[in-house]
PDB file of N, CA and C in Angstrom:
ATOM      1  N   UNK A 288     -69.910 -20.097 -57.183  1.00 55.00           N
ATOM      2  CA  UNK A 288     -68.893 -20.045 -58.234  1.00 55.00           C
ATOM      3  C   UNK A 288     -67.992 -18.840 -57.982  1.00 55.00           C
ATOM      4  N   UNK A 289     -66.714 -19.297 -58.062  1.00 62.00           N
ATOM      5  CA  UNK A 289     -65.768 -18.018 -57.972  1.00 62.00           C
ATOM      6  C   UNK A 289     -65.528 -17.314 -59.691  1.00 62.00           C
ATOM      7  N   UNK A 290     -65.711 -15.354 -58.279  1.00 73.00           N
ATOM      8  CA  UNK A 290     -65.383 -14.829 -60.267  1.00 73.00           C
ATOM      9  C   UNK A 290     -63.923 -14.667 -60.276  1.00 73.00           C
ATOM     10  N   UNK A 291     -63.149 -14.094 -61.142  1.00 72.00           N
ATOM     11  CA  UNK A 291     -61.894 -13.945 -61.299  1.00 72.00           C
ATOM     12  C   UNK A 291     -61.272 -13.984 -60.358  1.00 72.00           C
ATOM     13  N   UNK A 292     -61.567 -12.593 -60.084  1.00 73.00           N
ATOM     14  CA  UNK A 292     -60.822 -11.712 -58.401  1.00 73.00           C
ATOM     15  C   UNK A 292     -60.284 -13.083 -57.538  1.00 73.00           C
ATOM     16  N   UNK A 293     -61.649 -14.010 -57.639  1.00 76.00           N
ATOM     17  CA  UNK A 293     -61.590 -14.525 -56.128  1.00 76.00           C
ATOM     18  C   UNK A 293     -60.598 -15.566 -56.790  1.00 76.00           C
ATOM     19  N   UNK A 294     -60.543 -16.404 -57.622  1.00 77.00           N
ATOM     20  CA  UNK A 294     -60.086 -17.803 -58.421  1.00 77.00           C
ATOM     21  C   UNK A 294     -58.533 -17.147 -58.208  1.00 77.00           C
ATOM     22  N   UNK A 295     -58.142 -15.384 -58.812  1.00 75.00           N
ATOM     23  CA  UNK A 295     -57.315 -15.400 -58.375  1.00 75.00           C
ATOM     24  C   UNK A 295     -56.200 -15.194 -57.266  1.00 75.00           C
ATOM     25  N   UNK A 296     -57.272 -15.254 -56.100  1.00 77.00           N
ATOM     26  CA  UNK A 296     -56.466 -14.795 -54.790  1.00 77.00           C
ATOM     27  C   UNK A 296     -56.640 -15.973 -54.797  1.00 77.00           C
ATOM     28  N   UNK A 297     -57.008 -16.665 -54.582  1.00 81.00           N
ATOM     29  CA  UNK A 297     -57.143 -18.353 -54.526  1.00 81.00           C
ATOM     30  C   UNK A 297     -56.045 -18.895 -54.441  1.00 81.00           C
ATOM     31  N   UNK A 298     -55.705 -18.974 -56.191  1.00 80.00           N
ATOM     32  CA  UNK A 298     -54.432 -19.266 -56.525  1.00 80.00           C
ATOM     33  C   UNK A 298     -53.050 -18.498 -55.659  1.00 80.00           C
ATOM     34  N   UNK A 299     -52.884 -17.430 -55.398  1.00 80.00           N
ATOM     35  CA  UNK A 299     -52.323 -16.874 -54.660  1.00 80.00           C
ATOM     36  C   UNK A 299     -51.662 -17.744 -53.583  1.00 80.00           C
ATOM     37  N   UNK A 300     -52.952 -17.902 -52.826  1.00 82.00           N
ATOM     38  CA  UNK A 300     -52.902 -18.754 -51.504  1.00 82.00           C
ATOM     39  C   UNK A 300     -52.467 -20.205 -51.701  1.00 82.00           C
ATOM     40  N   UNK A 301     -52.870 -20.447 -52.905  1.00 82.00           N
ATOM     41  CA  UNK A 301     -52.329 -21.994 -52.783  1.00 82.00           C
ATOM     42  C   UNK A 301     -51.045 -21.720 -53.727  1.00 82.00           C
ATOM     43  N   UNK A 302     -50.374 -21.255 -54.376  1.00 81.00           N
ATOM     44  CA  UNK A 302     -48.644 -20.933 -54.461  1.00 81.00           C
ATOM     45  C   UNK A 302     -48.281 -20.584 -53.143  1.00 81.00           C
ATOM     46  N   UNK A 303     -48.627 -19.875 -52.229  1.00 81.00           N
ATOM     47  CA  UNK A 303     -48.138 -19.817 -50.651  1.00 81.00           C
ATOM     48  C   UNK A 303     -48.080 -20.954 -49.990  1.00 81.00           C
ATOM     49  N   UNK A 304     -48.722 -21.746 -50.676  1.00 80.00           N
ATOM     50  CA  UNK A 304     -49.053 -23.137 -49.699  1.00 80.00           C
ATOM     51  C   UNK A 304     -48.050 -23.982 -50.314  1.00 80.00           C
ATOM     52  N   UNK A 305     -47.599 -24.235 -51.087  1.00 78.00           N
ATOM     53  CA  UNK A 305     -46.930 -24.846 -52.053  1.00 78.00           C
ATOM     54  C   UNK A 305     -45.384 -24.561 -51.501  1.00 78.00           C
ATOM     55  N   UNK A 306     -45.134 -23.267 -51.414  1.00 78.00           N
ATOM     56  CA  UNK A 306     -43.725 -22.799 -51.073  1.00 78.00           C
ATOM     57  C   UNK A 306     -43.504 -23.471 -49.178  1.00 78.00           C
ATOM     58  N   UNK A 307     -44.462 -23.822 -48.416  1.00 78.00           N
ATOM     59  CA  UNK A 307     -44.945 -23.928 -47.363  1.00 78.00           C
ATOM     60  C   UNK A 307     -44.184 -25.671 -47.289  1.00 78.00           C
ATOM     61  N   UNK A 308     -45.172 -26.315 -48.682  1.00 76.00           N
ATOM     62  CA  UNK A 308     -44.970 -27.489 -49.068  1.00 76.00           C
ATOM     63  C   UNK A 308     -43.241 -27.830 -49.060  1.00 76.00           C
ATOM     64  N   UNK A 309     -42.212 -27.094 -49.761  1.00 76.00           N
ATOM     65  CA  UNK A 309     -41.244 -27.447 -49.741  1.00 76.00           C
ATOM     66  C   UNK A 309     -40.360 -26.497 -48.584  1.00 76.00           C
ATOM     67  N   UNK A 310     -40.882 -26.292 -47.588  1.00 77.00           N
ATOM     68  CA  UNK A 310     -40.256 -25.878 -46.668  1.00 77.00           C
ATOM     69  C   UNK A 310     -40.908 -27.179 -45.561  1.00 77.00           C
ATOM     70  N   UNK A 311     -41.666 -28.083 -45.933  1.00 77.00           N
ATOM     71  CA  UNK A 311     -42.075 -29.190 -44.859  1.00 77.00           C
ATOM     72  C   UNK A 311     -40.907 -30.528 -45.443  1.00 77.00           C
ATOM     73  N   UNK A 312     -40.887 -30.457 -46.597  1.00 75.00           N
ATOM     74  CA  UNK A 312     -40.141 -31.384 -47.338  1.00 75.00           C
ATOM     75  C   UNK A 312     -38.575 -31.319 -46.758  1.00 75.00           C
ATOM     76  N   UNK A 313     -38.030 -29.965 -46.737  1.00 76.00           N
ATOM     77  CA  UNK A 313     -36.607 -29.908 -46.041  1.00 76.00           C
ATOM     78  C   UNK A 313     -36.527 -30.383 -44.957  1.00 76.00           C
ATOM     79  N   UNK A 314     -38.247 -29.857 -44.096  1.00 78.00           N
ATOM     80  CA  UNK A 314     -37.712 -29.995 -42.544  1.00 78.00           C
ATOM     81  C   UNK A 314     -38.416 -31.873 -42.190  1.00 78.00           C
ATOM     82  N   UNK A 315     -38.380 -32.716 -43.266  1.00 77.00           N
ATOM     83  CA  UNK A 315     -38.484 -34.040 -43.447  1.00 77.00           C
ATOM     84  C   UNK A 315     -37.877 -34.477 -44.075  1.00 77.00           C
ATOM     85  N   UNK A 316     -36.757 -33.887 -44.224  1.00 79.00           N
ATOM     86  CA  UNK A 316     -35.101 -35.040 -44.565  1.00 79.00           C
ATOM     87  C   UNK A 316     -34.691 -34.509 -45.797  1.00 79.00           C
ATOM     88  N   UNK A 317     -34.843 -33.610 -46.513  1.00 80.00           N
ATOM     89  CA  UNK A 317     -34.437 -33.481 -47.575  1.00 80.00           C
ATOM     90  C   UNK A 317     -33.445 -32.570 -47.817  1.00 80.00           C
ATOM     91  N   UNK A 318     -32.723 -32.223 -48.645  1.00 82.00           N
ATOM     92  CA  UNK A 318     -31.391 -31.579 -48.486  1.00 82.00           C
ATOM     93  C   UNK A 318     -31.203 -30.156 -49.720  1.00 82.00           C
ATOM     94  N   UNK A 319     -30.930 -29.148 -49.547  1.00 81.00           N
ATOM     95  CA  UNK A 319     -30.559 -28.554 -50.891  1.00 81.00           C
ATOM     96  C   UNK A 319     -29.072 -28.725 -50.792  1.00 81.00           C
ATOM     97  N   UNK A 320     -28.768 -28.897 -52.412  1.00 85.00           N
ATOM     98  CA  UNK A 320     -27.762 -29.311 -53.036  1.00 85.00           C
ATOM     99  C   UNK A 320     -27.138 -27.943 -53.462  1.00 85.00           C
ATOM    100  N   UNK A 321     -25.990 -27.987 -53.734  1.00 90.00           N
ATOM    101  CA  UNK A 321     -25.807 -26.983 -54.064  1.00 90.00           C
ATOM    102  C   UNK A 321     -25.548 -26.362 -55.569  1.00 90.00           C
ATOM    103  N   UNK A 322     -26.206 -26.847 -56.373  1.00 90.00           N
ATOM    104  CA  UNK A 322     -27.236 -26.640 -57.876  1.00 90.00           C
ATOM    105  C   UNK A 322     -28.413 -26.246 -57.480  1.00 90.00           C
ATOM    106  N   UNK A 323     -29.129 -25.923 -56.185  1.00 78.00           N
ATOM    107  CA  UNK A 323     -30.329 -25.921 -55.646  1.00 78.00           C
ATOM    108  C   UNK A 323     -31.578 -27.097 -56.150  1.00 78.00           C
ATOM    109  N   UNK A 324     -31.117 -27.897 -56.204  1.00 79.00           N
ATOM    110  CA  UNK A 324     -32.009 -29.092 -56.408  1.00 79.00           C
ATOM    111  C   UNK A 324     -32.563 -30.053 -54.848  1.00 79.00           C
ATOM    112  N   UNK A 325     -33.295 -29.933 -54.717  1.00 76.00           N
ATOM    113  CA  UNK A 325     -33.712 -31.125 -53.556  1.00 76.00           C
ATOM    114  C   UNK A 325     -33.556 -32.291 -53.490  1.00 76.00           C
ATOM    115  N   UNK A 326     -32.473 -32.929 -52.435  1.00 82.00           N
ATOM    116  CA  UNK A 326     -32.322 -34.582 -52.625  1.00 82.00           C
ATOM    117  C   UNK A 326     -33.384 -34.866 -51.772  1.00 82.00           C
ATOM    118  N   UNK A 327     -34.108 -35.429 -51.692  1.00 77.00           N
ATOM    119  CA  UNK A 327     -35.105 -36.323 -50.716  1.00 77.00           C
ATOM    120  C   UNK A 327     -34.969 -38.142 -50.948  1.00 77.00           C
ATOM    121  N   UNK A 328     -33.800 -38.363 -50.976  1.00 77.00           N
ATOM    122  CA  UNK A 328     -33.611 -40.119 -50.942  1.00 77.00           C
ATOM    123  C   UNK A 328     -34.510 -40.434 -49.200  1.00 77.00           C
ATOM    124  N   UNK A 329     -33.771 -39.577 -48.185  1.00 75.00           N
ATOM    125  CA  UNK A 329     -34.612 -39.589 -46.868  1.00 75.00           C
ATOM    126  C   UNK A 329     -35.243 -39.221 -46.685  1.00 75.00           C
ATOM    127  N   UNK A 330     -36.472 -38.462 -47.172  1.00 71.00           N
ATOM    128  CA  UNK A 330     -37.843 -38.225 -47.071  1.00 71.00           C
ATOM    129  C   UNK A 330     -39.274 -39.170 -47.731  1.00 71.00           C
ATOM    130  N   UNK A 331     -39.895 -38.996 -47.284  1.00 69.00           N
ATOM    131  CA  UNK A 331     -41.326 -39.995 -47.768  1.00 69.00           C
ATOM    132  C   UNK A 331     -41.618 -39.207 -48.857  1.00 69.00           C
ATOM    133  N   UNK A 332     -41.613 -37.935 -49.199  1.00 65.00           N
ATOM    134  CA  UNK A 332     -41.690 -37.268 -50.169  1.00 65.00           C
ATOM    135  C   UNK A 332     -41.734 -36.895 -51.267  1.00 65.00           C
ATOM    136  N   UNK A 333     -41.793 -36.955 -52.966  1.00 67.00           N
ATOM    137  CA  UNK A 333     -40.934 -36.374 -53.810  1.00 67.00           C
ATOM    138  C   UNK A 333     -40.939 -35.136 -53.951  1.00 67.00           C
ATOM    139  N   UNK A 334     -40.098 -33.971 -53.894  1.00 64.00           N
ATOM    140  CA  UNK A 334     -39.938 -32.487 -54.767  1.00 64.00           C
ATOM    141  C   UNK A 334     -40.465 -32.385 -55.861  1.00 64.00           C
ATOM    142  N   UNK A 335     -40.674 -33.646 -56.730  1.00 71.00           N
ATOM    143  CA  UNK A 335     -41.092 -33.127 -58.319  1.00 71.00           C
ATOM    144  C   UNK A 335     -42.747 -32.889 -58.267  1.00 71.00           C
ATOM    145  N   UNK A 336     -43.125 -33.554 -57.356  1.00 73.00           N
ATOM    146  CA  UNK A 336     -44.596 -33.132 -57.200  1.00 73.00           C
ATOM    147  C   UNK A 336     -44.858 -31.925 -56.866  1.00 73.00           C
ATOM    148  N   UNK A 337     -44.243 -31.110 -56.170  1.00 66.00           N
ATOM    149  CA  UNK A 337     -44.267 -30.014 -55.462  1.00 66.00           C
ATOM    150  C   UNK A 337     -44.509 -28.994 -56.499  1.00 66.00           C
ATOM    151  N   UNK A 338     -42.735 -29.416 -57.390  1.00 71.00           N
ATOM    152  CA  UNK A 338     -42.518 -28.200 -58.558  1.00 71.00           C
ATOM    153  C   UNK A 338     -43.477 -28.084 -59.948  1.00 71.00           C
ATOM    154  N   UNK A 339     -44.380 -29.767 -60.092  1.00 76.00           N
ATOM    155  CA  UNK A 339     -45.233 -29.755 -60.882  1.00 76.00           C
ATOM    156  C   UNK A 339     -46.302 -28.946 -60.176  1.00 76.00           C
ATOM    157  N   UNK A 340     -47.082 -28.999 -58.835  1.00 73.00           N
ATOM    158  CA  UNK A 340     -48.142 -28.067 -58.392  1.00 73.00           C
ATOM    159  C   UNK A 340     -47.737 -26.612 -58.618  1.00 73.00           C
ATOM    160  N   UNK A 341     -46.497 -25.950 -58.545  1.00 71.00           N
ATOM    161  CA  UNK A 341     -46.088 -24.905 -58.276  1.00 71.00           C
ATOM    162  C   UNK A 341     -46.249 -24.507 -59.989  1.00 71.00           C
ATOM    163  N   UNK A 342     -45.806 -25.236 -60.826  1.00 78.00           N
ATOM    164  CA  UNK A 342     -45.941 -24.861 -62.170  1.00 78.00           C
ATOM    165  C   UNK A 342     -47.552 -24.527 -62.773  1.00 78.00           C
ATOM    166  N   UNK A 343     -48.148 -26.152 -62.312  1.00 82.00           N
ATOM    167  CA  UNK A 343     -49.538 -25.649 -62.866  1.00 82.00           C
ATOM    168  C   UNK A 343     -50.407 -24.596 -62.394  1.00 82.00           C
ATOM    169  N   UNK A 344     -50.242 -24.393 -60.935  1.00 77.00           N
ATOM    170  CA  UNK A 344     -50.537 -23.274 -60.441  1.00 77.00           C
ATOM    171  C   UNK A 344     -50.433 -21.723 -61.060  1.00 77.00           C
ATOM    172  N   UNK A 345     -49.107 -21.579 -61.402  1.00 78.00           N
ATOM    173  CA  UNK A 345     -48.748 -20.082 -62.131  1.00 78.00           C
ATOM    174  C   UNK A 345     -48.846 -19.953 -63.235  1.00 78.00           C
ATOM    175  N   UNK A 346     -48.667 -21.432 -63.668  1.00 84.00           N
ATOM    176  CA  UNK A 346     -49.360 -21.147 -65.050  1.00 84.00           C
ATOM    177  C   UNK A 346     -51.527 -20.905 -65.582  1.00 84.00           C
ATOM    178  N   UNK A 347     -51.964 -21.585 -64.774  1.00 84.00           N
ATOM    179  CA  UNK A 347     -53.229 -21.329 -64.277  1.00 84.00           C
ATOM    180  C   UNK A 347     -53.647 -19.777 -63.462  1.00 84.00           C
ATOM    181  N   UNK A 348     -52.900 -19.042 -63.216  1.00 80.00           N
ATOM    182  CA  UNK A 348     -52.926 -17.636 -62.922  1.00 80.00           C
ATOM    183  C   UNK A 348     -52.686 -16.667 -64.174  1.00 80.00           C
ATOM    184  N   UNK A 349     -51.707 -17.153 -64.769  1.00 82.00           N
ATOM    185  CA  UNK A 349     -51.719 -16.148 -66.183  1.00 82.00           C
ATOM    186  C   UNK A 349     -53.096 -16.513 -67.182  1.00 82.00           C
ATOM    187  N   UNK A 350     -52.924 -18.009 -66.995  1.00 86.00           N
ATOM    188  CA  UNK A 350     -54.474 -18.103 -68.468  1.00 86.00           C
ATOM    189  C   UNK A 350     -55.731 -17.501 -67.643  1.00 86.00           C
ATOM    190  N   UNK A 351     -55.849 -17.226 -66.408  1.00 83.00           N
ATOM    191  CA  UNK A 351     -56.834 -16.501 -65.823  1.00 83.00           C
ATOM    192  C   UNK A 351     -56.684 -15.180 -66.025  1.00 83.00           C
ATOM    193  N   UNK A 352     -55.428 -14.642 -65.576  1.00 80.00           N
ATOM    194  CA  UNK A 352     -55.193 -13.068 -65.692  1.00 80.00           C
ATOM    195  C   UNK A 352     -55.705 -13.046 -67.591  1.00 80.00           C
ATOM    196  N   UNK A 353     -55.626 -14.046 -68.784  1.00 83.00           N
ATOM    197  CA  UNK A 353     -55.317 -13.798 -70.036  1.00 83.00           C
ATOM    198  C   UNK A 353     -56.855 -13.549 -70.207  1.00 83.00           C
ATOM    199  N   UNK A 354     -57.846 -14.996 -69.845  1.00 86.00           N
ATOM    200  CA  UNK A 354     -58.957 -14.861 -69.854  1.00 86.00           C
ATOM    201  C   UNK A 354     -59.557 -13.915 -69.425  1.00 86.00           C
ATOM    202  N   UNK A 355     -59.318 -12.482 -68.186  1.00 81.00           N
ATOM    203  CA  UNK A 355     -59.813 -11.373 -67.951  1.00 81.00           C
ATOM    204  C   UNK A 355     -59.599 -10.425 -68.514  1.00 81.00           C
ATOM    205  N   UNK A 356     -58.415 -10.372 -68.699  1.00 80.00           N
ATOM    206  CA  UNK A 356     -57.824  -8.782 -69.001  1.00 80.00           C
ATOM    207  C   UNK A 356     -57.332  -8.693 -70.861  1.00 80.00           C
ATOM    208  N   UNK A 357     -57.265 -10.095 -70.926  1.00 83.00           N
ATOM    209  CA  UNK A 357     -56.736  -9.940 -72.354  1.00 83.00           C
ATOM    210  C   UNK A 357     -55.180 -10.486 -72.358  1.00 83.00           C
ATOM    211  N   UNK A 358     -54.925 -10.557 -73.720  1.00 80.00           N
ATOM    212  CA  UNK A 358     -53.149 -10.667 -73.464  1.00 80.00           C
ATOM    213  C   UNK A 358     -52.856  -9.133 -73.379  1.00 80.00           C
ATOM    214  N   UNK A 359     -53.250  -8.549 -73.983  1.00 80.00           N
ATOM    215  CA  UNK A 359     -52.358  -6.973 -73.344  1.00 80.00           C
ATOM    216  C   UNK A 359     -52.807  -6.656 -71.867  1.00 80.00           C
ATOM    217  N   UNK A 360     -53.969  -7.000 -71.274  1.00 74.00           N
ATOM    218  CA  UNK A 360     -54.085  -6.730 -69.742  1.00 74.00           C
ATOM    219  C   UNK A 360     -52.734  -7.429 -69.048  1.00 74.00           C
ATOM    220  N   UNK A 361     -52.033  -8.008 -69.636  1.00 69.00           N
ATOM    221  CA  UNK A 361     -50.679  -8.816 -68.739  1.00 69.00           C
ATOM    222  C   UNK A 361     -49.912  -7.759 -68.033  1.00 69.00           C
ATOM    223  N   UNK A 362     -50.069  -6.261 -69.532  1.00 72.00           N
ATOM    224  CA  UNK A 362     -49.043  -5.570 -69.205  1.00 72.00           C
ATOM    225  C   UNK A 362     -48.961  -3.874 -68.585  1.00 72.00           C
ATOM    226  N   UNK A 363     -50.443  -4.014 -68.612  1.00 74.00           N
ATOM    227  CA  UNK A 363     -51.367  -2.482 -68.957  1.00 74.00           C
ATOM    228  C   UNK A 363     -51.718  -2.252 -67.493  1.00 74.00           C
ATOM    229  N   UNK A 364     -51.325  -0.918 -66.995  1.00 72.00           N
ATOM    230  CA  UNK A 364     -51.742  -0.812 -65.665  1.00 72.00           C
ATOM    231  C   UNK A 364     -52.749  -0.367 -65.324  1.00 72.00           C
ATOM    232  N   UNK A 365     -52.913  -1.192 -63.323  1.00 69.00           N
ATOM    233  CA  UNK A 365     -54.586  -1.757 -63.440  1.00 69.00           C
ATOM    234  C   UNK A 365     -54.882  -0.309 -62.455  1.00 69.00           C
ATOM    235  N   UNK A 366     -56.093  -0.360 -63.193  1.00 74.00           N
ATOM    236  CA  UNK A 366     -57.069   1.109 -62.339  1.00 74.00           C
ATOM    237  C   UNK A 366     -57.038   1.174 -61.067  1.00 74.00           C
ATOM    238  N   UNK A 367     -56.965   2.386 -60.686  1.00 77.00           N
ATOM    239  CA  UNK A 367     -56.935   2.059 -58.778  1.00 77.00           C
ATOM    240  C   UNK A 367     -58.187   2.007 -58.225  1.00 77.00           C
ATOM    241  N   UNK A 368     -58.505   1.676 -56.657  1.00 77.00           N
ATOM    242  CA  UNK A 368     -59.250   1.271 -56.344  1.00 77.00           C
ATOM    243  C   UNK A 368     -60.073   2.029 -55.985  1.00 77.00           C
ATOM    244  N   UNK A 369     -61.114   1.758 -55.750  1.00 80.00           N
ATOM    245  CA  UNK A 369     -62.599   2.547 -56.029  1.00 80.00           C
ATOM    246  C   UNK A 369     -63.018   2.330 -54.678  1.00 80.00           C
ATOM    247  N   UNK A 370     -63.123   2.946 -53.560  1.00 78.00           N
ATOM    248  CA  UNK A 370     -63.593   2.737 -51.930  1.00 78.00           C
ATOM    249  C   UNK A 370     -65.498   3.036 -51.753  1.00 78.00           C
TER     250      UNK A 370
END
């Protein structure tokens, strides 16, 4: 079982992966517009899947950061590190 720390480097890595995700999507036909919206009519793809992972993702990092630290841990600076 992952404890915090780890759930949240986790998440980390998979928002990296995600941004990864729509940099495979461009380089498979898809276009930015210039509203910055993604056309993918020529890709196998959709973008909205992407921006839904990318959402639940960061939003799943704050109710973790909320569940550890508190809602004031959002804002309260974190202790340094202990070697």
């Amino acid at each position: 079982m992952l404890n915090t720390n780890a759930l949240h480097n986790a998440l980390n890595i998979l928002i990296t992966f995600s941004a990864l995700l729509v940099a495979i999507l461009l380089a498979m036909g898809c276009t930015q517009l210039g509203d910055s919206t993604l056309e993918c009519s020529q890709s196998s793809l959709n973008p909205s899947y992407t921006a839904c992972v990318v959402a639940a993702l960061g939003a799943l990092k704050i109710v973790v950061n909320i569940t550890r630290d508190g809602l004031s841990g959002l804002v309260k600076p974190q202790p340094p590190v202990v070697k």
